[in-house]
């Protein structure tokens, strides 16, 4: 059974960079059939798609976050990562990584395996 | 792009059916039948229950069904059970290879 696990600091200071890694186990990140996504959920609010990456390195970003975002993939480690610059209180959320269906290199709205999520708080 | 619109809450009694709407625009729900639905219990990660409009993953009860009309997608849960009490989120593929989620709907089983 595929498993995803988020890791990274639980506390980030305002204006600094939030960095998270998602490690994929019991399955290969280098699959033609899937993409790999990041989703977040502010406390008490709905889900927000952040970004998606293909194992080749092709990326897709939410337009409102694009200028602050970088995602990358390391196929040798079977993991992908997220960097969000210049964070503010509004970036406080539970961050999830998930496997995503690939619709001909379009990011599908289908996330079938999720990590447990990691809470990242932005505070001084 | 704005989030998809869902009712904040719905409720129903055991055995009844409820429907949750998810309204978008012609650049997302209206143009692509690529809506997914997720169930999320408190403190848990979301679980996929409907994908590509009306398909159910293996293991998901056939009490969950979905449809679309124009710019609005809908999730119907029939034969409500106590375990269905959760938050439900819709998600749609949108123009320019982006994705939109709804604000989520809290289902209360009375």
GROMACS .gro file of C-alpha atoms in nm:
model
  234
    1UNK     CA    1   0.000   0.000   0.000
    2UNK     CA    2   0.146   0.332  -0.109
    3UNK     CA    3   0.236   0.565   0.175
    4UNK     CA    4   0.323   0.934   0.179
    5UNK     CA    5   0.482   1.116   0.472
    6UNK     CA    6   0.531   1.491   0.507
    7UNK     CA    7   0.827   1.624   0.703
    8UNK     CA    8   0.956   1.967   0.793
    9UNK     CA    9   0.950   2.235   1.061
   10UNK     CA   10   0.624   2.292   1.244
   11UNK     CA   11   0.703   2.657   1.308
   12UNK     CA   12   0.827   2.918   1.063
   13UNK     CA   13   0.889   3.287   1.128
   14UNK     CA   14   0.712   3.550   0.920
   15UNK     CA   15   0.900   3.649   0.602
   16UNK     CA   16   1.104   3.326   0.608
   17UNK     CA   17   1.075   3.021   0.383
   18UNK     CA   18   0.853   2.722   0.456
   19UNK     CA   19   1.017   2.400   0.340
   20UNK     CA   20   0.849   2.060   0.338
   21UNK     CA   21   0.938   1.721   0.193
   22UNK     CA   22   0.707   1.434   0.105
   23UNK     CA   23   0.861   1.087   0.109
   24UNK     CA   24   0.685   0.820  -0.094
   25UNK     CA   25   0.716   0.458   0.015
   26UNK     CA   26   0.589   0.124  -0.116
   27UNK     CA   27   0.562   0.272  -0.464
   28UNK     CA   28   0.767   0.462  -0.718
   29UNK     CA   29   0.745   0.834  -0.771
   30UNK     CA   30   0.871   0.774  -1.126
   31UNK     CA   31   0.539   0.654  -1.260
   32UNK     CA   32   0.396   0.772  -1.590
   33UNK     CA   33   0.043   0.740  -1.453
   34UNK     CA   34   0.064   0.981  -1.164
   35UNK     CA   35   0.157   1.331  -1.059
   36UNK     CA   36   0.238   1.443  -0.705
   37UNK     CA   37   0.061   1.728  -0.535
   38UNK     CA   38   0.062   1.960  -0.237
   39UNK     CA   39  -0.263   2.073  -0.075
   40UNK     CA   40  -0.310   2.281   0.238
   41UNK     CA   41  -0.592   2.347   0.483
   42UNK     CA   42  -0.593   2.658   0.704
   43UNK     CA   43  -0.739   2.592   1.049
   44UNK     CA   44  -1.115   2.552   1.029
   45UNK     CA   45  -1.122   2.616   0.654
   46UNK     CA   46  -1.142   2.428   0.327
   47UNK     CA   47  -0.873   2.265   0.118
   48UNK     CA   48  -0.650   2.465  -0.115
   49UNK     CA   49  -0.447   2.321  -0.400
   50UNK     CA   50  -0.093   2.457  -0.396
   51UNK     CA   51   0.109   2.284  -0.666
   52UNK     CA   52   0.175   1.962  -0.856
   53UNK     CA   53   0.485   1.802  -1.003
   54UNK     CA   54   0.558   1.519  -1.246
   55UNK     CA   55   0.862   1.298  -1.196
   56UNK     CA   56   1.021   1.458  -1.502
   57UNK     CA   57   1.016   1.789  -1.318
   58UNK     CA   58   0.722   1.950  -1.499
   59UNK     CA   59   0.536   2.171  -1.253
   60UNK     CA   60   0.193   2.326  -1.210
   61UNK     CA   61   0.127   2.605  -0.961
   62UNK     CA   62  -0.171   2.782  -0.810
   63UNK     CA   63  -0.157   3.127  -0.976
   64UNK     CA   64  -0.199   3.315  -0.648
   65UNK     CA   65   0.106   3.143  -0.495
   66UNK     CA   66   0.322   3.103  -0.805
   67UNK     CA   67   0.556   3.394  -0.730
   68UNK     CA   68   0.649   3.249  -0.388
   69UNK     CA   69   0.653   2.879  -0.472
   70UNK     CA   70   0.910   2.627  -0.581
   71UNK     CA   71   0.847   2.254  -0.595
   72UNK     CA   72   1.100   1.992  -0.692
   73UNK     CA   73   1.134   1.616  -0.718
   74UNK     CA   74   1.421   1.382  -0.631
   75UNK     CA   75   1.355   1.048  -0.797
   76UNK     CA   76   1.665   0.889  -0.638
   77UNK     CA   77   1.517   0.950  -0.294
   78UNK     CA   78   1.155   0.894  -0.403
   79UNK     CA   79   1.051   1.227  -0.263
   80UNK     CA   80   0.927   1.569  -0.366
   81UNK     CA   81   0.955   1.901  -0.191
   82UNK     CA   82   0.787   2.237  -0.145
   83UNK     CA   83   0.942   2.575  -0.073
   84UNK     CA   84   0.713   2.872  -0.001
   85UNK     CA   85   0.890   3.205   0.039
   86UNK     CA   86   0.801   3.514   0.241
   87UNK     CA   87   0.542   3.343   0.457
   88UNK     CA   88   0.276   3.529   0.657
   89UNK     CA   89   0.010   3.428   0.907
   90UNK     CA   90  -0.213   3.340   0.612
   91UNK     CA   91   0.019   3.049   0.531
   92UNK     CA   92  -0.053   2.878   0.863
   93UNK     CA   93  -0.219   2.549   0.768
   94UNK     CA   94  -0.205   2.174   0.765
   95UNK     CA   95   0.000   2.081   0.459
   96UNK     CA   96  -0.076   1.754   0.282
   97UNK     CA   97   0.108   1.576   0.004
   98UNK     CA   98  -0.084   1.338  -0.218
   99UNK     CA   99  -0.066   1.120  -0.528
  100UNK     CA  100  -0.262   1.261  -0.818
  101UNK     CA  101  -0.401   1.110  -1.135
  102UNK     CA  102  -0.228   1.213  -1.457
  103UNK     CA  103  -0.466   1.318  -1.736
  104UNK     CA  104  -0.220   1.336  -2.020
  105UNK     CA  105   0.012   1.563  -1.825
  106UNK     CA  106  -0.279   1.765  -1.692
  107UNK     CA  107  -0.318   1.764  -1.314
  108UNK     CA  108  -0.639   1.578  -1.239
  109UNK     CA  109  -0.862   1.677  -0.949
  110UNK     CA  110  -0.815   1.322  -0.823
  111UNK     CA  111  -0.588   1.266  -0.524
  112UNK     CA  112  -0.612   0.900  -0.426
  113UNK     CA  113  -0.340   0.861  -0.162
  114UNK     CA  114  -0.272   1.127   0.100
  115UNK     CA  115  -0.013   1.182   0.367
  116UNK     CA  116  -0.135   1.234   0.722
  117UNK     CA  117  -0.065   1.607   0.697
  118UNK     CA  118   0.169   1.831   0.892
  119UNK     CA  119   0.070   2.150   1.072
  120UNK     CA  120   0.290   2.447   0.992
  121UNK     CA  121   0.240   2.759   1.201
  122UNK     CA  122   0.378   3.096   1.097
  123UNK     CA  123   0.467   3.294   1.406
  124UNK     CA  124   0.748   3.498   1.550
  125UNK     CA  125  -0.979   3.222  -0.984
  126UNK     CA  126  -1.221   3.185  -0.695
  127UNK     CA  127  -1.290   2.877  -0.493
  128UNK     CA  128  -1.589   2.666  -0.587
  129UNK     CA  129  -1.904   2.741  -0.385
  130UNK     CA  130  -2.043   2.483  -0.147
  131UNK     CA  131  -2.306   2.522   0.127
  132UNK     CA  132  -2.142   2.559   0.466
  133UNK     CA  133  -2.357   2.288   0.618
  134UNK     CA  134  -2.625   2.033   0.543
  135UNK     CA  135  -2.805   1.788   0.768
  136UNK     CA  136  -3.024   1.483   0.745
  137UNK     CA  137  -3.163   1.199   0.950
  138UNK     CA  138  -3.043   0.839   0.928
  139UNK     CA  139  -3.184   0.668   0.622
  140UNK     CA  140  -3.256   0.990   0.438
  141UNK     CA  141  -3.076   1.125   0.131
  142UNK     CA  142  -2.892   1.454   0.111
  143UNK     CA  143  -2.732   1.645  -0.176
  144UNK     CA  144  -2.434   1.878  -0.157
  145UNK     CA  145  -2.384   2.125  -0.440
  146UNK     CA  146  -2.058   2.258  -0.577
  147UNK     CA  147  -2.093   2.560  -0.803
  148UNK     CA  148  -1.820   2.687  -1.029
  149UNK     CA  149  -1.801   2.864  -1.363
  150UNK     CA  150  -1.765   2.789  -1.731
  151UNK     CA  151  -1.387   2.775  -1.689
  152UNK     CA  152  -1.393   2.488  -1.443
  153UNK     CA  153  -1.694   2.273  -1.347
  154UNK     CA  154  -1.892   2.388  -1.650
  155UNK     CA  155  -1.630   2.291  -1.906
  156UNK     CA  156  -1.481   1.977  -1.759
  157UNK     CA  157  -1.657   1.677  -1.606
  158UNK     CA  158  -1.347   1.627  -1.395
  159UNK     CA  159  -1.484   1.689  -1.048
  160UNK     CA  160  -1.377   1.486  -0.748
  161UNK     CA  161  -1.530   1.466  -0.404
  162UNK     CA  162  -1.356   1.402  -0.074
  163UNK     CA  163  -1.482   1.301   0.267
  164UNK     CA  164  -1.287   1.426   0.569
  165UNK     CA  165  -1.345   1.319   0.926
  166UNK     CA  166  -1.210   1.543   1.205
  167UNK     CA  167  -0.835   1.526   1.241
  168UNK     CA  168  -0.798   1.298   0.939
  169UNK     CA  169  -0.672   1.338   0.586
  170UNK     CA  170  -0.933   1.367   0.311
  171UNK     CA  171  -1.053   1.046   0.147
  172UNK     CA  172  -1.143   1.023  -0.222
  173UNK     CA  173  -1.505   0.911  -0.269
  174UNK     CA  174  -1.589   1.027  -0.624
  175UNK     CA  175  -1.357   1.105  -0.915
  176UNK     CA  176  -1.387   1.210  -1.279
  177UNK     CA  177  -1.742   1.324  -1.224
  178UNK     CA  178  -1.922   1.011  -1.118
  179UNK     CA  179  -1.677   0.726  -1.063
  180UNK     CA  180  -1.634   0.557  -0.725
  181UNK     CA  181  -1.299   0.417  -0.611
  182UNK     CA  182  -1.293   0.055  -0.508
  183UNK     CA  183  -1.431   0.013  -0.158
  184UNK     CA  184  -1.646   0.326  -0.155
  185UNK     CA  185  -2.013   0.260  -0.084
  186UNK     CA  186  -2.260   0.289  -0.372
  187UNK     CA  187  -2.462   0.513  -0.141
  188UNK     CA  188  -2.238   0.790  -0.273
  189UNK     CA  189  -2.321   0.921  -0.620
  190UNK     CA  190  -2.254   1.237  -0.816
  191UNK     CA  191  -2.382   1.433  -1.112
  192UNK     CA  192  -2.341   1.764  -1.291
  193UNK     CA  193  -2.568   2.022  -1.447
  194UNK     CA  194  -2.417   2.326  -1.610
  195UNK     CA  195  -2.169   2.487  -1.375
  196UNK     CA  196  -2.285   2.289  -1.072
  197UNK     CA  197  -2.172   1.948  -0.959
  198UNK     CA  198  -2.362   1.760  -0.692
  199UNK     CA  199  -2.285   1.481  -0.446
  200UNK     CA  200  -2.574   1.270  -0.319
  201UNK     CA  201  -2.552   1.044  -0.017
  202UNK     CA  202  -2.842   0.804   0.016
  203UNK     CA  203  -2.939   0.598   0.319
  204UNK     CA  204  -2.755   0.833   0.555
  205UNK     CA  205  -2.558   0.665   0.830
  206UNK     CA  206  -2.399   0.808   1.141
  207UNK     CA  207  -2.053   0.738   0.998
  208UNK     CA  208  -2.127   0.973   0.706
  209UNK     CA  209  -2.104   1.271   0.941
  210UNK     CA  210  -1.796   1.453   0.811
  211UNK     CA  211  -1.680   1.742   0.597
  212UNK     CA  212  -1.715   1.704   0.220
  213UNK     CA  213  -1.499   1.887  -0.033
  214UNK     CA  214  -1.535   1.915  -0.408
  215UNK     CA  215  -1.244   1.976  -0.643
  216UNK     CA  216  -1.244   2.058  -1.013
  217UNK     CA  217  -0.989   2.080  -1.289
  218UNK     CA  218  -0.984   2.435  -1.422
  219UNK     CA  219  -0.850   2.629  -1.717
  220UNK     CA  220  -0.472   2.664  -1.755
  221UNK     CA  221  -0.394   2.338  -1.576
  222UNK     CA  222  -0.505   2.453  -1.233
  223UNK     CA  223  -0.731   2.303  -0.969
  224UNK     CA  224  -0.998   2.457  -0.751
  225UNK     CA  225  -1.144   2.325  -0.428
  226UNK     CA  226  -1.475   2.422  -0.273
  227UNK     CA  227  -1.495   2.570   0.075
  228UNK     CA  228  -1.619   2.242   0.221
  229UNK     CA  229  -1.958   2.135   0.358
  230UNK     CA  230  -2.017   2.002   0.707
  231UNK     CA  231  -2.267   1.716   0.706
  232UNK     CA  232  -2.452   1.655   1.030
  233UNK     CA  233  -2.647   1.332   1.075
  234UNK     CA  234  -2.928   1.415   1.314
   0.00000   0.00000   0.00000
